[in-house]
mmCIF file of C-alpha atoms in Angstrom:
data_model
loop_
_atom_site.group_PDB
_atom_site.id
_atom_site.type_symbol
_atom_site.label_atom_id
_atom_site.label_comp_id
_atom_site.label_asym_id
_atom_site.label_seq_id
_atom_site.Cartn_x
_atom_site.Cartn_y
_atom_site.Cartn_z
ATOM 1 C CA MET A 23 52.786 114.652 173.516
ATOM 2 C CA LYS A 24 50.445 114.877 176.589
ATOM 3 C CA LEU A 25 46.889 113.412 175.930
ATOM 4 C CA ILE A 26 44.165 113.791 178.382
ATOM 5 C CA ALA A 27 40.678 112.371 177.886
ATOM 6 C CA GLY A 28 37.628 111.428 179.673
ATOM 7 C CA PRO A 29 34.049 112.421 180.370
ATOM 8 C CA CYS A 30 33.115 115.730 181.749
ATOM 9 C CA VAL A 31 31.643 114.693 184.845
ATOM 10 C CA ILE A 32 31.479 111.410 186.668
ATOM 11 C CA GLU A 33 28.018 110.199 185.887
ATOM 12 C CA SER A 34 28.405 106.385 186.972
ATOM 13 C CA MET A 35 31.067 103.760 187.389
ATOM 14 C CA GLU A 36 29.782 102.237 184.219
ATOM 15 C CA LEU A 37 30.394 105.192 182.206
ATOM 16 C CA LEU A 38 33.986 105.560 183.715
ATOM 17 C CA GLU A 39 34.697 101.786 182.995
ATOM 18 C CA THR A 40 33.649 102.267 179.447
ATOM 19 C CA VAL A 41 35.871 105.142 178.815
ATOM 20 C CA ALA A 42 38.839 103.653 180.679
ATOM 21 C CA GLN A 43 38.685 100.529 178.664
ATOM 22 C CA GLU A 44 38.807 102.472 175.390
ATOM 23 C CA LEU A 45 41.773 104.532 176.738
ATOM 24 C CA VAL A 46 43.728 101.595 177.611
ATOM 25 C CA ARG A 47 42.985 99.976 174.314
ATOM 26 C CA ILE A 48 44.106 103.160 172.441
ATOM 27 C CA ASN A 49 47.396 103.391 174.470
ATOM 28 C CA LYS A 50 48.184 99.888 173.830
ATOM 29 C CA LYS A 51 47.541 100.280 170.089
ATOM 30 C CA LEU A 52 49.219 103.632 169.587
ATOM 31 C CA GLY A 53 51.793 103.599 172.279
ATOM 32 C CA THR A 54 50.251 106.704 174.032
ATOM 33 C CA ASP A 55 49.600 107.286 177.663
ATOM 34 C CA ILE A 56 46.492 109.170 177.883
ATOM 35 C CA ILE A 57 45.599 110.507 181.232
ATOM 36 C CA PHE A 58 41.987 109.907 182.302
ATOM 37 C CA LYS A 59 40.133 112.962 183.195
ATOM 38 C CA SER A 60 36.791 113.344 185.026
ATOM 39 C CA SER A 61 35.268 115.648 187.545
ATOM 40 C CA PHE A 62 33.815 114.567 190.997
ATOM 41 C CA ASP A 63 31.922 118.120 191.251
ATOM 42 C CA LYS A 64 31.328 120.485 188.530
ATOM 43 C CA ALA A 65 30.906 123.634 190.875
ATOM 44 C CA ASN A 66 30.704 126.040 187.912
ATOM 45 C CA ARG A 67 27.593 124.937 186.191
ATOM 46 C CA THR A 68 25.174 127.428 184.632
ATOM 47 C CA SER A 69 22.205 126.640 186.618
ATOM 48 C CA LEU A 70 21.512 125.454 190.311
ATOM 49 C CA SER A 71 19.501 122.590 188.734
ATOM 50 C CA SER A 72 22.585 121.525 186.480
ATOM 51 C CA PHE A 73 24.023 117.887 187.497
ATOM 52 C CA ARG A 74 27.192 118.273 189.356
ATOM 53 C CA GLY A 75 28.601 114.777 190.013
ATOM 54 C CA PRO A 76 28.886 112.448 193.055
ATOM 55 C CA GLY A 77 30.817 114.740 195.232
ATOM 56 C CA ILE A 78 34.547 114.505 196.508
ATOM 57 C CA GLU A 79 34.349 111.532 198.701
ATOM 58 C CA LYS A 80 32.479 109.131 196.407
ATOM 59 C CA GLY A 81 34.113 110.677 193.194
ATOM 60 C CA LEU A 82 37.622 110.172 194.263
ATOM 61 C CA GLN A 83 36.899 106.712 195.448
ATOM 62 C CA MET A 84 35.570 105.943 191.990
ATOM 63 C CA LEU A 85 38.576 107.639 190.175
ATOM 64 C CA SER A 86 40.997 105.641 192.633
ATOM 65 C CA ASP A 87 39.214 102.343 191.629
ATOM 66 C CA ILE A 88 39.781 103.322 187.873
ATOM 67 C CA LYS A 89 43.387 104.132 188.432
ATOM 68 C CA GLU A 90 43.882 100.646 190.368
ATOM 69 C CA LYS A 91 42.102 98.698 187.890
ATOM 70 C CA TYR A 92 43.377 99.995 184.567
ATOM 71 C CA GLY A 93 46.611 101.534 185.482
ATOM 72 C CA LEU A 94 45.677 104.979 184.030
ATOM 73 C CA LYS A 95 47.021 108.305 185.242
ATOM 74 C CA ILE A 96 44.213 110.416 186.769
ATOM 75 C CA LEU A 97 43.537 114.228 186.283
ATOM 76 C CA THR A 98 40.621 115.870 188.142
ATOM 77 C CA ASP A 99 39.830 119.492 188.926
ATOM 78 C CA ILE A 100 39.500 121.174 192.272
ATOM 79 C CA HIS A 101 37.474 124.456 193.092
ATOM 80 C CA GLU A 102 38.424 125.100 196.762
ATOM 81 C CA ALA A 103 41.817 124.879 198.471
ATOM 82 C CA TRP A 104 40.720 122.395 200.934
ATOM 83 C CA GLN A 105 40.126 119.786 198.164
ATOM 84 C CA ALA A 106 43.621 119.729 197.056
ATOM 85 C CA GLU A 107 45.025 117.474 199.746
ATOM 86 C CA PRO A 108 42.354 114.680 199.224
ATOM 87 C CA ALA A 109 42.424 114.979 195.555
ATOM 88 C CA GLY A 110 46.197 114.771 195.456
ATOM 89 C CA GLN A 111 46.100 111.483 197.201
ATOM 90 C CA VAL A 112 44.422 110.073 194.009
ATOM 91 C CA ALA A 113 45.108 112.235 191.216
ATOM 92 C CA ASP A 114 48.361 112.546 189.384
ATOM 93 C CA VAL A 115 47.504 115.957 187.919
ATOM 94 C CA LEU A 116 45.346 118.574 189.710
ATOM 95 C CA GLN A 117 43.498 120.868 187.345
ATOM 96 C CA ILE A 118 42.692 124.660 188.106
ATOM 97 C CA PRO A 119 39.454 125.627 186.345
ATOM 98 C CA ALA A 120 39.839 128.618 184.099
ATOM 99 C CA PHE A 121 37.381 130.799 186.103
ATOM 100 C CA LEU A 122 39.627 130.175 189.110
ATOM 101 C CA CYS A 123 43.225 130.448 187.750
ATOM 102 C CA ARG A 124 43.743 133.615 189.669
ATOM 103 C CA GLN A 125 42.681 132.078 193.053
ATOM 104 C CA THR A 126 45.836 132.464 195.085
ATOM 105 C CA ASP A 127 44.988 130.052 197.907
ATOM 106 C CA LEU A 128 43.703 127.306 195.327
ATOM 107 C CA LEU A 129 47.095 127.480 193.335
ATOM 108 C CA VAL A 130 49.006 127.420 196.648
ATOM 109 C CA ALA A 131 47.258 124.379 198.091
ATOM 110 C CA ALA A 132 47.562 122.605 194.746
ATOM 111 C CA ALA A 133 51.211 123.260 194.432
ATOM 112 C CA LYS A 134 51.736 121.998 198.208
ATOM 113 C CA THR A 135 50.529 118.426 197.165
ATOM 114 C CA GLY A 136 53.622 117.914 195.107
ATOM 115 C CA LYS A 137 51.364 116.797 192.043
ATOM 116 C CA VAL A 138 51.609 118.353 188.704
ATOM 117 C CA VAL A 139 49.335 121.366 188.593
ATOM 118 C CA ASN A 140 47.493 122.091 185.224
ATOM 119 C CA ILE A 141 46.138 125.665 185.152
ATOM 120 C CA LYS A 142 43.646 126.589 182.414
ATOM 121 C CA LYS A 143 43.916 129.972 181.090
ATOM 122 C CA ALA A 144 40.921 132.052 181.893
ATOM 123 C CA GLN A 145 38.502 133.221 179.233
ATOM 124 C CA PHE A 146 39.406 136.785 180.164
ATOM 125 C CA LEU A 147 43.156 136.494 180.079
ATOM 126 C CA SER A 148 45.913 136.535 177.392
ATOM 127 C CA GLY A 149 48.460 133.862 177.164
ATOM 128 C CA ARG A 150 51.222 136.261 178.586
ATOM 129 C CA ASP A 151 49.034 136.970 181.610
ATOM 130 C CA MET A 152 49.286 133.487 182.759
ATOM 131 C CA LYS A 153 52.832 134.108 183.866
ATOM 132 C CA TYR A 154 51.489 135.322 187.198
ATOM 133 C CA PRO A 155 49.358 132.025 188.075
ATOM 134 C CA VAL A 156 52.249 130.161 187.074
ATOM 135 C CA GLU A 157 54.639 132.074 189.394
ATOM 136 C CA LYS A 158 52.115 131.615 192.343
ATOM 137 C CA ALA A 159 52.347 127.879 191.846
ATOM 138 C CA GLN A 160 55.848 127.583 191.347
ATOM 139 C CA ASP A 161 56.867 129.843 194.268
ATOM 140 C CA SER A 162 54.576 127.776 196.498
ATOM 141 C CA GLY A 163 56.695 124.450 195.698
ATOM 142 C CA ALA A 164 55.013 123.065 192.332
ATOM 143 C CA LYS A 165 57.593 121.006 190.713
ATOM 144 C CA GLU A 166 55.641 121.013 187.417
ATOM 145 C CA VAL A 167 53.293 123.387 186.111
ATOM 146 C CA TRP A 168 51.198 122.863 182.802
ATOM 147 C CA LEU A 169 49.128 125.657 181.067
ATOM 148 C CA THR A 170 46.048 124.848 178.956
ATOM 149 C CA GLU A 171 44.258 127.119 176.126
ATOM 150 C CA ARG A 172 40.605 127.009 176.140
ATOM 151 C CA GLY A 173 39.623 130.116 174.229
ATOM 152 C CA ASN A 174 38.582 133.640 175.140
ATOM 153 C CA SER A 175 35.242 135.455 175.472
ATOM 154 C CA PHE A 176 34.096 136.814 172.360
ATOM 155 C CA GLY A 177 31.142 139.077 173.162
ATOM 156 C CA TYR A 178 28.280 137.398 175.018
ATOM 157 C CA ASN A 179 27.651 133.369 174.870
ATOM 158 C CA ASN A 180 30.737 132.740 172.513
ATOM 159 C CA LEU A 181 34.444 131.950 172.723
ATOM 160 C CA VAL A 182 37.166 132.487 170.108
ATOM 161 C CA VAL A 183 40.716 130.854 170.209
ATOM 162 C CA ASP A 184 43.579 133.106 169.701
ATOM 163 C CA PHE A 185 46.127 130.386 168.779
ATOM 164 C CA ARG A 186 48.966 132.925 169.371
ATOM 165 C CA ASN A 187 48.249 132.395 172.977
ATOM 166 C CA ILE A 188 50.060 128.769 172.564
ATOM 167 C CA PRO A 189 53.676 130.073 171.599
ATOM 168 C CA ASP A 190 53.171 132.912 174.276
ATOM 169 C CA MET A 191 52.563 130.365 177.015
ATOM 170 C CA LYS A 192 55.402 128.187 175.860
ATOM 171 C CA GLU A 193 57.694 131.005 176.821
ATOM 172 C CA ILE A 194 56.399 130.516 180.405
ATOM 173 C CA VAL A 195 56.331 126.899 180.814
ATOM 174 C CA PRO A 196 57.191 123.966 178.238
ATOM 175 C CA THR A 197 53.947 122.002 178.410
ATOM 176 C CA VAL A 198 51.052 123.803 176.827
ATOM 177 C CA ILE A 199 47.906 122.038 176.108
ATOM 178 C CA MET A 200 44.890 122.700 173.878
ATOM 179 C CA ASP A 201 41.493 122.066 175.333
ATOM 180 C CA CYS A 202 39.808 121.214 172.112
ATOM 181 C CA THR A 203 36.381 120.561 173.497
ATOM 182 C CA HIS A 204 35.782 123.421 175.901
ATOM 183 C CA SER A 205 37.060 125.818 173.244
ATOM 184 C CA VAL A 206 33.954 125.015 171.089
ATOM 185 C CA GLN A 207 31.603 125.878 173.851
ATOM 186 C CA ARG A 208 28.977 128.637 173.558
ATOM 187 C CA PRO A 209 28.774 129.701 177.301
ATOM 188 C CA SER A 210 25.064 129.970 178.676
ATOM 189 C CA ALA A 211 23.787 130.126 175.229
ATOM 190 C CA GLY A 212 21.317 127.351 175.564
ATOM 191 C CA GLU A 213 18.489 128.584 177.778
ATOM 192 C CA GLY A 214 20.313 127.978 181.229
ATOM 193 C CA LYS A 215 22.951 125.632 180.033
ATOM 194 C CA THR A 216 26.254 125.904 177.767
ATOM 195 C CA VAL A 217 26.078 124.585 174.355
ATOM 196 C CA GLY A 218 28.480 124.230 171.715
ATOM 197 C CA ASP A 219 29.741 122.442 168.482
ATOM 198 C CA ARG A 220 31.644 119.454 168.570
ATOM 199 C CA ARG A 221 32.274 119.489 164.844
ATOM 200 C CA PHE A 222 35.028 121.878 165.164
ATOM 201 C CA VAL A 223 36.978 119.766 167.864
ATOM 202 C CA PRO A 224 39.371 118.107 165.338
ATOM 203 C CA SER A 225 40.079 121.441 163.745
ATOM 204 C CA MET A 226 40.969 122.946 167.116
ATOM 205 C CA ALA A 227 43.344 120.191 167.685
ATOM 206 C CA LEU A 228 45.201 120.266 164.244
ATOM 207 C CA ALA A 229 45.280 124.264 164.357
ATOM 208 C CA ALA A 230 46.869 123.908 167.862
ATOM 209 C CA LYS A 231 49.375 121.398 166.844
ATOM 210 C CA ALA A 232 50.368 124.017 163.953
ATOM 211 C CA PHE A 233 51.166 126.468 166.518
ATOM 212 C CA GLY A 234 53.112 124.364 168.601
ATOM 213 C CA ALA A 235 51.025 122.767 171.280
ATOM 214 C CA THR A 236 52.512 119.906 173.362
ATOM 215 C CA GLY A 237 49.297 118.219 174.511
ATOM 216 C CA TYR A 238 45.621 117.943 173.805
ATOM 217 C CA PHE A 239 42.776 117.635 176.029
ATOM 218 C CA PHE A 240 39.205 115.946 174.850
ATOM 219 C CA GLU A 241 36.241 115.454 176.952
ATOM 220 C CA VAL A 242 34.869 112.160 175.407
ATOM 221 C CA HIS A 243 31.570 110.248 175.954
ATOM 222 C CA PRO A 244 30.276 107.108 174.241
ATOM 223 C CA ASP A 245 26.930 109.129 173.648
ATOM 224 C CA PRO A 246 27.656 112.762 174.054
ATOM 225 C CA ASP A 247 24.000 114.104 173.492
ATOM 226 C CA ARG A 248 23.031 112.133 176.544
ATOM 227 C CA GLY A 249 25.977 113.440 178.651
ATOM 228 C CA LYS A 250 24.810 115.137 181.902
ATOM 229 C CA SER A 251 27.560 117.856 181.424
ATOM 230 C CA ASP A 252 29.229 119.536 178.209
ATOM 231 C CA ALA A 253 26.871 117.386 176.069
ATOM 232 C CA ALA A 254 27.012 119.627 172.980
ATOM 233 C CA ASN A 255 30.871 119.893 172.781
ATOM 234 C CA MET A 256 32.103 116.478 174.033
ATOM 235 C CA LEU A 257 33.738 114.283 171.325
ATOM 236 C CA GLU A 258 32.288 110.846 170.529
ATOM 237 C CA LEU A 259 34.543 108.307 172.107
ATOM 238 C CA ASN A 260 34.661 106.087 168.994
ATOM 239 C CA LYS A 261 36.313 109.164 167.199
ATOM 240 C CA LEU A 262 39.154 109.648 169.620
ATOM 241 C CA GLU A 263 41.472 107.091 168.094
ATOM 242 C CA SER A 264 41.482 108.414 164.593
ATOM 243 C CA LEU A 265 42.190 112.056 165.820
ATOM 244 C CA ILE A 266 44.985 110.811 167.985
ATOM 245 C CA GLU A 267 46.327 109.024 165.059
ATOM 246 C CA GLU A 268 46.175 112.385 162.975
ATOM 247 C CA LEU A 269 47.902 114.280 165.700
ATOM 248 C CA LYS A 270 50.804 111.830 165.805
ATOM 249 C CA LYS A 271 51.615 111.976 161.997
#
């Protein structure tokens, strides 16, 4: 079972350390290997005034420090092809954002790093459509490709998860991850920002398990309502352990 968790965006070193310490504790207690996730730049925020993060140079240094100090594997997302090479020097997994999953140059650049490429399924594609982004990455040399379900656009300002996408994507790659926090978003529904409802995060995880998901992605924060990105749908850090225990049963 693959597990990915961390704050949506790098807000401070203090936040990264707080989350990393908890992930290390959970890993030791439950025998898991949670991959630490955070973004150095959120390039697809709703508003120009939205917080984006520290940028690639400072952000990758912070993630490198977390990796070295806590021994955690690192996942981060890239938005432009030129970011793949420097991000690949730090991250074990390069993530392709859902909106960008058909961007050929981005997929090719990520594949050429030799790192695992995690492609998030676009909100406008079916699970079966993800065959083509995977082929782009594999044909460009990617040794391992994961796919992540994160919901589909349902009218305006809402998402719905069609869990049939999980077995459909498992016919393409063996590792299919459920993004349990982005899937409860309501995009651009909050007067210039994305909102959501974290109450449904555990249900998303358990439903995905029933459909055969092989991994789970959680954005977590010690105080989500004060988070600078995805505040409404991030899971409280102190609820992560019990949810992982439930998934391990």
